[in-house]
Coordinates of C-alpha atoms (C1' of nucleotides) in Angstrom, one line a residue:
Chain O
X1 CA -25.3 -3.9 -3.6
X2 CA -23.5 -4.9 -0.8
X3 CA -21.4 -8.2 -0.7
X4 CA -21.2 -10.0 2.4
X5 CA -18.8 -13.2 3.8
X6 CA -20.3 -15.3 6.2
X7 CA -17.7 -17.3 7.7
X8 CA -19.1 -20.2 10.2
X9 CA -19.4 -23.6 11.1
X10 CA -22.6 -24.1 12.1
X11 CA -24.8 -24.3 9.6
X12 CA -27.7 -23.7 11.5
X13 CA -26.0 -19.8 12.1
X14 CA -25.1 -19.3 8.2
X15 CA -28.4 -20.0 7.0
X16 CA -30.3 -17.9 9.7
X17 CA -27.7 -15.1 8.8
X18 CA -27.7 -15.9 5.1
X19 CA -31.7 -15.9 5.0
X20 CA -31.8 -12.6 7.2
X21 CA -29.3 -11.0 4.9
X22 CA -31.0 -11.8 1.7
X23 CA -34.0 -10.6 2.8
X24 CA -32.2 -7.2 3.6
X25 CA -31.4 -7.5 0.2
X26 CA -27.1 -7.7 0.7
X27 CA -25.4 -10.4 -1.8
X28 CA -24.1 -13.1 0.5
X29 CA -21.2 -15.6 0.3
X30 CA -20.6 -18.4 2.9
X31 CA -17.5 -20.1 3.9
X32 CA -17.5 -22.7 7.0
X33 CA -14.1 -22.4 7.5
X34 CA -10.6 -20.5 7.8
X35 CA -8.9 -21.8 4.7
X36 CA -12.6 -21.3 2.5
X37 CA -13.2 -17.8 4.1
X38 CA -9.5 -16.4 2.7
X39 CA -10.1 -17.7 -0.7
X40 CA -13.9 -16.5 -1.1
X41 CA -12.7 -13.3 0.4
X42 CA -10.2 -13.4 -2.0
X43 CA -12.1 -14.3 -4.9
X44 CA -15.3 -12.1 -4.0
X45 CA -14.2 -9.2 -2.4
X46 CA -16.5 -8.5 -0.1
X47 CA -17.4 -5.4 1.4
X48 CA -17.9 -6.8 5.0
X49 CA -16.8 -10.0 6.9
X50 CA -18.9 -11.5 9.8
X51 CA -16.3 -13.9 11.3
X52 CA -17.1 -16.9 13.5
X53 CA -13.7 -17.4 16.0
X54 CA -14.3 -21.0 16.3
X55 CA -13.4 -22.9 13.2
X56 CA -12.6 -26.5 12.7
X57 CA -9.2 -25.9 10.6
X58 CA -7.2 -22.9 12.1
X59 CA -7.3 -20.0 14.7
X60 CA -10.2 -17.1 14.2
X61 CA -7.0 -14.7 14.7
X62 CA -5.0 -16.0 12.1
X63 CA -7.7 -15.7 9.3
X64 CA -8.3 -12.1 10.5
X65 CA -4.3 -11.7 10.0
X66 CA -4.7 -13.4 6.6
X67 CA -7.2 -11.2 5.5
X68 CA -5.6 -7.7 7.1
X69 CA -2.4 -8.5 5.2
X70 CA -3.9 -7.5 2.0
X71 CA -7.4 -5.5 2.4
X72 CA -8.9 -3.6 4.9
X73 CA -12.0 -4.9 4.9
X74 CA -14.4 -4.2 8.3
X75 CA -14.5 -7.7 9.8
X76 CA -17.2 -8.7 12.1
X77 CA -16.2 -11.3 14.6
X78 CA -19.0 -13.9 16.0
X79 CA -17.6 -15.8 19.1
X80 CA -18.8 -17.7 22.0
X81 CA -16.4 -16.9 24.3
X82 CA -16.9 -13.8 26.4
X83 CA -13.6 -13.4 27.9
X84 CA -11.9 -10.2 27.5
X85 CA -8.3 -11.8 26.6
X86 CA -10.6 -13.0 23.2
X87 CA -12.4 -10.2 22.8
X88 CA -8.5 -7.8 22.9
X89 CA -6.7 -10.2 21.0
X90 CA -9.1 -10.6 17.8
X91 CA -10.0 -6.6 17.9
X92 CA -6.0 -6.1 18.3
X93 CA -5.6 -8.1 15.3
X94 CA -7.6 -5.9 13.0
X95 CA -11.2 -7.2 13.5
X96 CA -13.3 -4.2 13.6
X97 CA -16.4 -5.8 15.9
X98 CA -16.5 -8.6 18.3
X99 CA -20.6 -10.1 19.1
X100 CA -20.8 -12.6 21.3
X101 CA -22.9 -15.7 20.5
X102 CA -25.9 -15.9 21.7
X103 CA -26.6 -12.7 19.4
X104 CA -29.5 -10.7 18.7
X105 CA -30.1 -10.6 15.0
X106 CA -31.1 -6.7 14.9
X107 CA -28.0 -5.9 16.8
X108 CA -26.0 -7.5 14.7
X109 CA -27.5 -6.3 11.6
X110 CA -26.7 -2.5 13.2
X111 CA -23.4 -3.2 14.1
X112 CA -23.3 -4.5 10.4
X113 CA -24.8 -1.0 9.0
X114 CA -22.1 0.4 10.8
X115 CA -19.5 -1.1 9.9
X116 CA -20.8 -0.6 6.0
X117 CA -21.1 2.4 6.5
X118 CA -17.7 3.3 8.0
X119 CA -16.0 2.1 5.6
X120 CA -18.0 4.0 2.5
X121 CA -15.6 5.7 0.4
X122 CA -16.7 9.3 1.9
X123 CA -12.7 10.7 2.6
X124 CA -12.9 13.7 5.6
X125 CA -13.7 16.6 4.2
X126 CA -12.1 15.7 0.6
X127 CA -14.8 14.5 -1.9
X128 CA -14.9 11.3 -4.1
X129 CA -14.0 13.1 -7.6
X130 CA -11.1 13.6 -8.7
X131 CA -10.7 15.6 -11.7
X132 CA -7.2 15.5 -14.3
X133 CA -6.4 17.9 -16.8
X134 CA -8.0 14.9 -19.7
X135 CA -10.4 13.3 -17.0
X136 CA -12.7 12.8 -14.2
X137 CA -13.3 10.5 -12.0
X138 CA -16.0 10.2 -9.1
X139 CA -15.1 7.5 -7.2
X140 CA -18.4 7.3 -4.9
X141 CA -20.8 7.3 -8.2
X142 CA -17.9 4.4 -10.3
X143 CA -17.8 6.8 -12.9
X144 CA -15.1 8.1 -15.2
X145 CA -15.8 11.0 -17.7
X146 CA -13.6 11.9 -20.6
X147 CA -14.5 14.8 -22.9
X148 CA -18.2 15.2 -21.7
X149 CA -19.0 11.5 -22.4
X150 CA -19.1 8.7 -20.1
X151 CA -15.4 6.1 -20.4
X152 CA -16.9 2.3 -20.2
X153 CA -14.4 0.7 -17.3
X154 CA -14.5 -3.0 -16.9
X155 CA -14.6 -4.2 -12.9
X156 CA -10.8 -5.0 -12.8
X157 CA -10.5 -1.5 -14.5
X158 CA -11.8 -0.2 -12.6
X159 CA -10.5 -1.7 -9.0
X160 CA -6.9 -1.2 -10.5
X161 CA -8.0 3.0 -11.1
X162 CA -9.4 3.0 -7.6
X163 CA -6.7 1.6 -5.7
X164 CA -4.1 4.1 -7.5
X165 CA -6.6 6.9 -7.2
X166 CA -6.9 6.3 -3.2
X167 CA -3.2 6.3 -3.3
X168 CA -3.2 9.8 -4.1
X169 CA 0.0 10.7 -5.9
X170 CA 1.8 8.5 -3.5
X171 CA 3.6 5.4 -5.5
X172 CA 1.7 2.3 -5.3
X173 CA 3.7 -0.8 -5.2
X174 CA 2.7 -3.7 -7.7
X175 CA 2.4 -6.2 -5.1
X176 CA 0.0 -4.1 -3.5
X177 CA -1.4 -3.6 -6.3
X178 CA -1.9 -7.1 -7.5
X179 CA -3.3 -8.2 -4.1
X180 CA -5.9 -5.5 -3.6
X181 CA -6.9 -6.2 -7.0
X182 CA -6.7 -9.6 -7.6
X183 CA -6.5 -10.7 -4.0
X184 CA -3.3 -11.9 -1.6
X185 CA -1.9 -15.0 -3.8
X186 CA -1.4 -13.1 -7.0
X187 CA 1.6 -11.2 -5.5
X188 CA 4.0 -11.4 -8.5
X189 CA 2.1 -11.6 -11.8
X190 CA 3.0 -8.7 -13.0
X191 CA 2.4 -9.2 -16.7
X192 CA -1.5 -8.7 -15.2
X193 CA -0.3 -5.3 -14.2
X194 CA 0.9 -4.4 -17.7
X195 CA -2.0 -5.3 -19.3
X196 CA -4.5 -3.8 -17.3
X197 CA -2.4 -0.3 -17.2
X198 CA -2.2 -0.1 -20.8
X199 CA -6.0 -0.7 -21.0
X200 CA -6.5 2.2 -18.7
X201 CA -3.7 4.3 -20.4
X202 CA -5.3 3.5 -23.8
X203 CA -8.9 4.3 -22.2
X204 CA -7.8 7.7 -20.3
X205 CA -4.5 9.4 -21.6
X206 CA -4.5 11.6 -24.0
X207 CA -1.3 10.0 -25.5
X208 CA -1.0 6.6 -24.1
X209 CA 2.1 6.1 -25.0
X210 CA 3.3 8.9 -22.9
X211 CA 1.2 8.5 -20.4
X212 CA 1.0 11.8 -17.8
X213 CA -1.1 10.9 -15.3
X214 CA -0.5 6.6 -14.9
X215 CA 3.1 6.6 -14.3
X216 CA 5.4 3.7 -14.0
X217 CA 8.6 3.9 -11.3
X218 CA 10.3 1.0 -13.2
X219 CA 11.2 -2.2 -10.6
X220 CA 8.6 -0.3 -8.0
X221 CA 5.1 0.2 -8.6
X222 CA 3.0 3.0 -10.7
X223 CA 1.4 6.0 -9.2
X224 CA -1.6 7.9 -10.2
X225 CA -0.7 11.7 -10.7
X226 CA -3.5 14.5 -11.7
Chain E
X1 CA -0.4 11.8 20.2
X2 CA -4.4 10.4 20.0
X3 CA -7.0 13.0 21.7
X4 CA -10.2 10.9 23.5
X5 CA -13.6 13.3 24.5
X6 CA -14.9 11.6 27.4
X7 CA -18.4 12.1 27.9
X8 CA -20.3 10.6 31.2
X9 CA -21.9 12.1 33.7
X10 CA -20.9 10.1 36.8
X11 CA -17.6 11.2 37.9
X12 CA -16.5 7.6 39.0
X13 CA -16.3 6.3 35.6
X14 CA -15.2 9.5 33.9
X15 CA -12.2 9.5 36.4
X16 CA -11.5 5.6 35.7
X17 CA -11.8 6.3 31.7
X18 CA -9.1 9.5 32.4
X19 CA -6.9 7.7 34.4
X20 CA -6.2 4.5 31.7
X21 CA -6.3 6.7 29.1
X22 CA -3.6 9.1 30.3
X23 CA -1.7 6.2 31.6
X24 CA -1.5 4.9 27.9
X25 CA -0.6 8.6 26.7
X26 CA -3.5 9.5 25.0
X27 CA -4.4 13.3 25.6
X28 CA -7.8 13.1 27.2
X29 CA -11.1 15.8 27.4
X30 CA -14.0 15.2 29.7
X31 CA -17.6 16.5 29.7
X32 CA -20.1 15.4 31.2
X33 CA -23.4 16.5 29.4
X34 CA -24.7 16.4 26.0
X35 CA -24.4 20.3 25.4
X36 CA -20.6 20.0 26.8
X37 CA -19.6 17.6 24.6
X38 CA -20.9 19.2 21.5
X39 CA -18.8 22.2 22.5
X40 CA -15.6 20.7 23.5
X41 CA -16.0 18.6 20.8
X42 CA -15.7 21.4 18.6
X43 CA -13.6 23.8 20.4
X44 CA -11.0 20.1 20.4
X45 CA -11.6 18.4 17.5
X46 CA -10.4 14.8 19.4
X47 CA -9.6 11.4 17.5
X48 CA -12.6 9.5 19.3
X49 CA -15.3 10.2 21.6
X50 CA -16.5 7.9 24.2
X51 CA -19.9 8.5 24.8
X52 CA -22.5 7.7 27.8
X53 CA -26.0 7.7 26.6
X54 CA -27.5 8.2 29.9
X55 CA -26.5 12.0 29.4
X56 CA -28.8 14.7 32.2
X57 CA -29.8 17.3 29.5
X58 CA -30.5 15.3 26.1
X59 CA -30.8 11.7 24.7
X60 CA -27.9 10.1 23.6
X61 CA -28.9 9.7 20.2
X62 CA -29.1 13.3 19.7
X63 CA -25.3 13.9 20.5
X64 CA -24.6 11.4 18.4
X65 CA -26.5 13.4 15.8
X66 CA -25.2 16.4 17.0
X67 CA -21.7 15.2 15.7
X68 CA -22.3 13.5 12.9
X69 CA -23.8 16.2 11.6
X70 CA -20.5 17.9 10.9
X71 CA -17.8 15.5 11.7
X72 CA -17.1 10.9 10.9
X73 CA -15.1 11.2 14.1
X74 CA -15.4 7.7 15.8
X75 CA -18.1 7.5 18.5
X76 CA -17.7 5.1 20.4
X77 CA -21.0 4.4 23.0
X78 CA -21.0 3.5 26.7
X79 CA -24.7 2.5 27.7
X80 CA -26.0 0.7 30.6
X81 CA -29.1 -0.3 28.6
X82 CA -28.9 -3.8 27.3
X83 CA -31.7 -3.5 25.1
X84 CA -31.6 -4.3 21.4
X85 CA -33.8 -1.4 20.5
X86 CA -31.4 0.9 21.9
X87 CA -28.3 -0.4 20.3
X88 CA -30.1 -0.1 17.2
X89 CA -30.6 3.4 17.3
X90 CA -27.4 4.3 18.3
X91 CA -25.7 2.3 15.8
X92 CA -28.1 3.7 12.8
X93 CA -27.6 7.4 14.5
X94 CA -23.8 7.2 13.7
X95 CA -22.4 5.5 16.2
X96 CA -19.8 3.1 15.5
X97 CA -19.8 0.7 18.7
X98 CA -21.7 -0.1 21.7
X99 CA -20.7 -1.1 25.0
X100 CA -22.6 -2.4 27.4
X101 CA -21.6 -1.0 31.4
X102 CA -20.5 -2.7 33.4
X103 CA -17.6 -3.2 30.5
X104 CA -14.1 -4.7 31.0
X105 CA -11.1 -1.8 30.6
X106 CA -9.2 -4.1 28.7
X107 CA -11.9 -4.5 26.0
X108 CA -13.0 -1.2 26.1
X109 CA -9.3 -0.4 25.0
X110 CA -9.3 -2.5 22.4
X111 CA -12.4 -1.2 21.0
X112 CA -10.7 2.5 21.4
X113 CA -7.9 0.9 19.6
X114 CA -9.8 -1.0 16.5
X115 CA -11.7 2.5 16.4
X116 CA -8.7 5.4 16.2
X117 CA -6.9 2.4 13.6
X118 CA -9.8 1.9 11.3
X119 CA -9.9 6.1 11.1
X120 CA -6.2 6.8 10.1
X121 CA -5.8 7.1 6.6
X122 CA -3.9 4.7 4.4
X123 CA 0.1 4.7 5.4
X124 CA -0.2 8.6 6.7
X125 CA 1.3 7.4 9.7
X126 CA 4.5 9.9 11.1
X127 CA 6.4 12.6 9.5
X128 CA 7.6 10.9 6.2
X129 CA 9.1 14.3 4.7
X130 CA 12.7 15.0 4.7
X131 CA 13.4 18.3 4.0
X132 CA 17.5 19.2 3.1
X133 CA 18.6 22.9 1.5
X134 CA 18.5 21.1 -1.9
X135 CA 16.0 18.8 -2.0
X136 CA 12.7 16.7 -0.1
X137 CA 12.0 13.4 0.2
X138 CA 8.8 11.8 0.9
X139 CA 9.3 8.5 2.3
X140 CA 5.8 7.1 1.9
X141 CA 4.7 8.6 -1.4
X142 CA 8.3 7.2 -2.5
X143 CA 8.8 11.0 -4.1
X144 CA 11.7 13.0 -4.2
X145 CA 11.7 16.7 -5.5
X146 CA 14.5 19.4 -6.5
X147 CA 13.8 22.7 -7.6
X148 CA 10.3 22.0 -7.6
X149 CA 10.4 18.8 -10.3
X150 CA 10.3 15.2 -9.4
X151 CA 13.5 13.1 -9.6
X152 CA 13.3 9.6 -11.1
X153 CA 15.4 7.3 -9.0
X154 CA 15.8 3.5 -9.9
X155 CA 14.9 0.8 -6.9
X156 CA 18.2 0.6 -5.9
X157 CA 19.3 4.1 -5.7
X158 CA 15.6 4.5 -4.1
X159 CA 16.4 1.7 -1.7
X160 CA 19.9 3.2 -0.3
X161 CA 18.4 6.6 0.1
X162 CA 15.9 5.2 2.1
X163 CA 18.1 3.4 4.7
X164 CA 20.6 6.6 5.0
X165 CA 17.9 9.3 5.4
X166 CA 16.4 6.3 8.3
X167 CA 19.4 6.4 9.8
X168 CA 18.8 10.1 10.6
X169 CA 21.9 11.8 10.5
X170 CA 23.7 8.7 11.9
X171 CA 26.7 7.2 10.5
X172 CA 25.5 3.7 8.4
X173 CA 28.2 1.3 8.3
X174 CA 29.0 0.3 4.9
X175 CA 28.0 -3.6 5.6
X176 CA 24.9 -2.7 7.3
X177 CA 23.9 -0.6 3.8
X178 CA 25.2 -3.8 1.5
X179 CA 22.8 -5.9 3.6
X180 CA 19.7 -3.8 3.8
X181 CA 19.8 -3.0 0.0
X182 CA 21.4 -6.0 -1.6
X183 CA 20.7 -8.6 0.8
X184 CA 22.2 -10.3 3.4
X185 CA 25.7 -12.2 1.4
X186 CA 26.6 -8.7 -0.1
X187 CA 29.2 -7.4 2.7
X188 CA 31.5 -7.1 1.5
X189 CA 30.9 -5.1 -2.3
X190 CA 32.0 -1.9 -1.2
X191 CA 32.3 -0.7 -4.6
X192 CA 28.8 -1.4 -5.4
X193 CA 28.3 1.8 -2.7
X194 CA 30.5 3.8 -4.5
X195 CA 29.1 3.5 -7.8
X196 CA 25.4 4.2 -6.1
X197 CA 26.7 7.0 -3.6
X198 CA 27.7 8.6 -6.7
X199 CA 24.4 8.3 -8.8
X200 CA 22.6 9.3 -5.7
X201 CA 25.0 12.6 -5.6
X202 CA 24.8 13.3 -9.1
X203 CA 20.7 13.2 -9.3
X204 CA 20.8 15.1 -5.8
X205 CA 23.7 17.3 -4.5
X206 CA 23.7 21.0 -5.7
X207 CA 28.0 19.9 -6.1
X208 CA 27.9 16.4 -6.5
X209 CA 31.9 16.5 -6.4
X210 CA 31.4 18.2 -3.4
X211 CA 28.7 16.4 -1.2
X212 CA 26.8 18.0 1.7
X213 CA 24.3 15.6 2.5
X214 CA 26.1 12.6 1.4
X215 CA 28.6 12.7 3.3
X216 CA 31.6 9.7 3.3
X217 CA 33.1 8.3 6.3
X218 CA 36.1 6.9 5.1
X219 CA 36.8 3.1 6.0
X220 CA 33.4 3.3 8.3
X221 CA 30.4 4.0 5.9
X222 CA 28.0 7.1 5.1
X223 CA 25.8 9.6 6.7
X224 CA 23.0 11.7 5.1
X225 CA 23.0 15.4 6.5
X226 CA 20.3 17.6 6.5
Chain G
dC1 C1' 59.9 8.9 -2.7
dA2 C1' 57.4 4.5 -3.7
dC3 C1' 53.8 1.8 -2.3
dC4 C1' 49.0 0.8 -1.0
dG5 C1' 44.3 0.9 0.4
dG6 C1' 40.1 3.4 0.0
dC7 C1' 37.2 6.2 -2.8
dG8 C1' 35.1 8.5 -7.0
dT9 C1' 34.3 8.2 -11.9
dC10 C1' 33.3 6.3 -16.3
dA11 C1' 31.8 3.2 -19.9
dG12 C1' 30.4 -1.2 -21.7
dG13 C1' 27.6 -5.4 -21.7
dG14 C1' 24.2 -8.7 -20.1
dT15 C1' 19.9 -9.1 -18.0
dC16 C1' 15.5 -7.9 -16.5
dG17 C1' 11.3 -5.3 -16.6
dC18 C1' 7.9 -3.0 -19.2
dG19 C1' 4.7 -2.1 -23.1
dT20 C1' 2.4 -4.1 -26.9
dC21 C1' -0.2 -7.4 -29.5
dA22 C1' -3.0 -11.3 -30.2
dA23 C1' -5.2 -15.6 -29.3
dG24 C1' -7.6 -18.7 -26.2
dG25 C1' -11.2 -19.6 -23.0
dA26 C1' -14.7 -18.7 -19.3
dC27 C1' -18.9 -16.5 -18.4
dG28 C1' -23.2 -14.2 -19.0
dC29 C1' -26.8 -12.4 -22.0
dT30 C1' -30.0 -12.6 -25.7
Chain X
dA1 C1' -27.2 -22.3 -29.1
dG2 C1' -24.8 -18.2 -30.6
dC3 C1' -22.7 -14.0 -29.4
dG4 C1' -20.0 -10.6 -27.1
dT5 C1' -17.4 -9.1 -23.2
dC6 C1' -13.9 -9.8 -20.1
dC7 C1' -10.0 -12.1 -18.1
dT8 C1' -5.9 -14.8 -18.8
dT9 C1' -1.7 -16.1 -21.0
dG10 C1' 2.2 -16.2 -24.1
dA11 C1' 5.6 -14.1 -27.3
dC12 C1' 8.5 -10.4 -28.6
dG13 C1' 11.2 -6.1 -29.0
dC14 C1' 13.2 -2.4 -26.6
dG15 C1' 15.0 0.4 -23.2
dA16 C1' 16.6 0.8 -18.6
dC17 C1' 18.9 -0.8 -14.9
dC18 C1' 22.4 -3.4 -12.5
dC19 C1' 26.8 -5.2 -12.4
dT20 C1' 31.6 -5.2 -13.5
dG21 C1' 36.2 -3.8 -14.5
dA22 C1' 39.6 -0.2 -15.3
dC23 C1' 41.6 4.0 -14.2
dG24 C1' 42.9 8.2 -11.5
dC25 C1' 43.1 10.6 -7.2
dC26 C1' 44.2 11.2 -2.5
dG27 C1' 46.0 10.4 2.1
dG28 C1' 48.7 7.5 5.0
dT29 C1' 52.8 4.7 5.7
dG30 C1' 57.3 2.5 5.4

DNA sequence: CACCGGCGTCAGGGTCGCGTCAAGGACGCT
DNA sequence: AGCGTCCTTGACGCGACCCTGACGCCGGTG
C-alpha cells in the first residue's frame, strides 16, 4: 500500500485529494501546514509528498529542505503561482514535480504514479536480493530467508536492514541511520541503534556475537557486508 | 559530464534546447524522429532524454515504450498538447515529466536538473578511490584496504586521513589539520599529530619508519603522496 | 661541543561507546 | 477485557579509543 502526505491549507483541496486518493485505494495523511507536514513525514514515512507552496507558517522551500535533509522522498509540489523563478527555486531545492493550481485531478494522479513509480526500489540493472553466505534478503518482496525458512522482521527491523543493505558495503553513519529510520529529530539516540542491531545480529548471524556481515566501525556508523 | 538525447523534430527548438544545454556543459545528442532516437539512444546510452511527442514517424507514447522497455533512463516530455488525456498516457507509458510548449528555458532546466538528481545513486558522486602502491582508500564507503584485507581505523585516525588524502598531494598545514579533525581551539596540539601520523603510518606504510605517503614537512605540516 | 626546538615512539589511565539484558508501556488483535 | 507484539528506556560491564607525559633522536645554532 502506498502512503501518501498531503500537505495544504485549504481544506477544500485536502479533502478532494484525500477522497480521490482513498478511492484509488493509497493510505493518506494530511498536514495543513509546514511545521505538521515535517513531523507526519517524520512520523509516517511516506512514500510520496504532494506539497502545497503556500502555507500559513513557513516558506514551501524550506519544508522541502527540511524534508531533503534526511529522506529522499519524491515530493510533489501544488502552487498557485506560475512564475518560473517559483517553479526553479522549489524543483532546485529537491522537489521532484511542480503542478500549478488550478490542476486537473487525472494529471495529477499521473504525475503521482510517476513519481511512485520512480522511486520503486527496482536498482539499474542490479536486482532487489541480496544473498549472504547465512542469508537472503529480497528487498522488493520485504523478505529475509535464513536456512530455507522465512526470518520474522519487525517494521523498524526491517527499515534499519534496508537502509544498510542499500548502503551496499559502504559505512553507514548512525546519524543517518537514526534519521532514515526513525526520522530527522532522533539524530543521536544511539542506544536505539544498539538495540535494534543486536536484534538483527541475533535474528541473522550465524554467531551474533561475532557478527560477519552487520559490522560496527566504533565512533562511526555500521556497514552491511555480504 | 551529464549526456541529454534531444528528440524534436523542428529544428528551431532542437537548436534552442542544444545551445542551453551545451552552454551549461552538458554533452548533448539530437534526433529528430522516433526511429532515431531509439537508435541513438542505444548506440549513446545518455543520462536523460528530452522528448517531443509530436514525433513524424510514430506516437510519442511508443518511444516512450520503446525505451522503457530496456532502460529507467529519465524521459522527460515536451508536448504541445494541453490535454489531460495525453499527459496521462505519457506519464503511465514511463514518462517521468511533461511539459507543456510553449515552456520557459529556465524551468525546463530545472526539470532536467530535478530529473538527472533524482537518477544518481546514493553518494556515488565523483572518483572517491584513492589508489597509492600500498594501499586504497574509498572515501565514501569510508573503506581502506592493504594487501587485499580491510583495515580498521578509529574516527580520528579515519578523520585525518580524510583531510590529507583531500588535500591531494598538497602540503596541509599542521593548524589547518588540528582544526579540521579536532575542532576549531586545537591549534596548537601539534603532538596530538604526531601521535596520529604515527598510528596512521604503522596501520598503512609498507616502512612505517620510513614513510612514502605520509610524508612530514618539518615546522610546516604533512602531505599524503600517491 | 652544548643547547634547543621539532619530531617519532611508547605506555598508562580515564573516559566514552558498544553490546547485553530486562522491565515498562503503547498499541492492535482476538 | 485480556493478550501478545513491538518500541522505548535504563542500567551495567567491558573493551577500545583518546589523551597525556616522558624519553630519545636528529638537525640547526650559538
Amino acid at each position: 500500500m502506498t502512503r501518501v502526505l498531503v500537505v495544504d491549507d485549504e481544506p477544500a483541496i485536502v479533502r478532494a485529494l484525500v477522497i480521490n486518493l482513498r478511492a484509488r485505494s493509497y493510505e493518506v495523511d494530511a498536514a495543513h501546514d509546514g511545521a505538521g507536514a515535517l513531523r507526519t513525514a517524520a512520523a509516517r514515512h511516506p512514500d510520496v509528498v504532494v506539497l502545497d507552496l503556500g502555507l500559513p507558517d513557513m516558506d514551501g522551500v524550506e519544508v522541502i529542505r527540511g524534508l531533503r535533509g534526511w529522506t529522499r522522498v519524491p515530493i510533489l509540489v501544488l502552487s498557485a503561482r506560475h512564475a518560473s523563478e517559483e517553479k526553479v527555486q522549489a524543483l532546485d531545492a529537491g522537489a521532484d514535480d511542480y503542478v500549478t493550481k488550478p490542476f486537473g485531478m487525472d494529471e495529477l494522479l499521473a504525475r503521482l504514479r510517476a513519481a511512485v513509480r520512480r522511486a520503486e526500489p527496482v536498482g539499474d540493472g542490479g536486482d532487489t536480493v541480496v544473498e549472504t553466505a547465512t542469508f537472503t534478503v529480497d528487498l522488493a518482496a520485504k523478505k529475509v530467508n535464513r536456512d530455507g525458512k522465512d526470518v520474522r522482521l519487525t517494521p523498524t527491523e526491517w527499515h534499519l536492514l534496508e537502509v544498510l543493505v542499500r548502503g551496499g558495503g559502504r559505512l553507514v553513519a548512525q546519524k543517518q541511520l537514526l534519521r532514515e529510520v526513525w526520522g530527522p529529530s532522533y539524530g543521536t539516540e544511539t542506544n536505539y541503534l544498539r538495540v535494534y542491531m543486536a536484534q538483527l545480529r541475533r535474528k541473522l548471524e550465524a554467531d551474533p556475537s561475532h557478527p560477519k556481515h552487520f559490522i560496527t566501525e566504533p565512533g562511526m556508523g555500521y556497514r552491511f557486508e555480504k
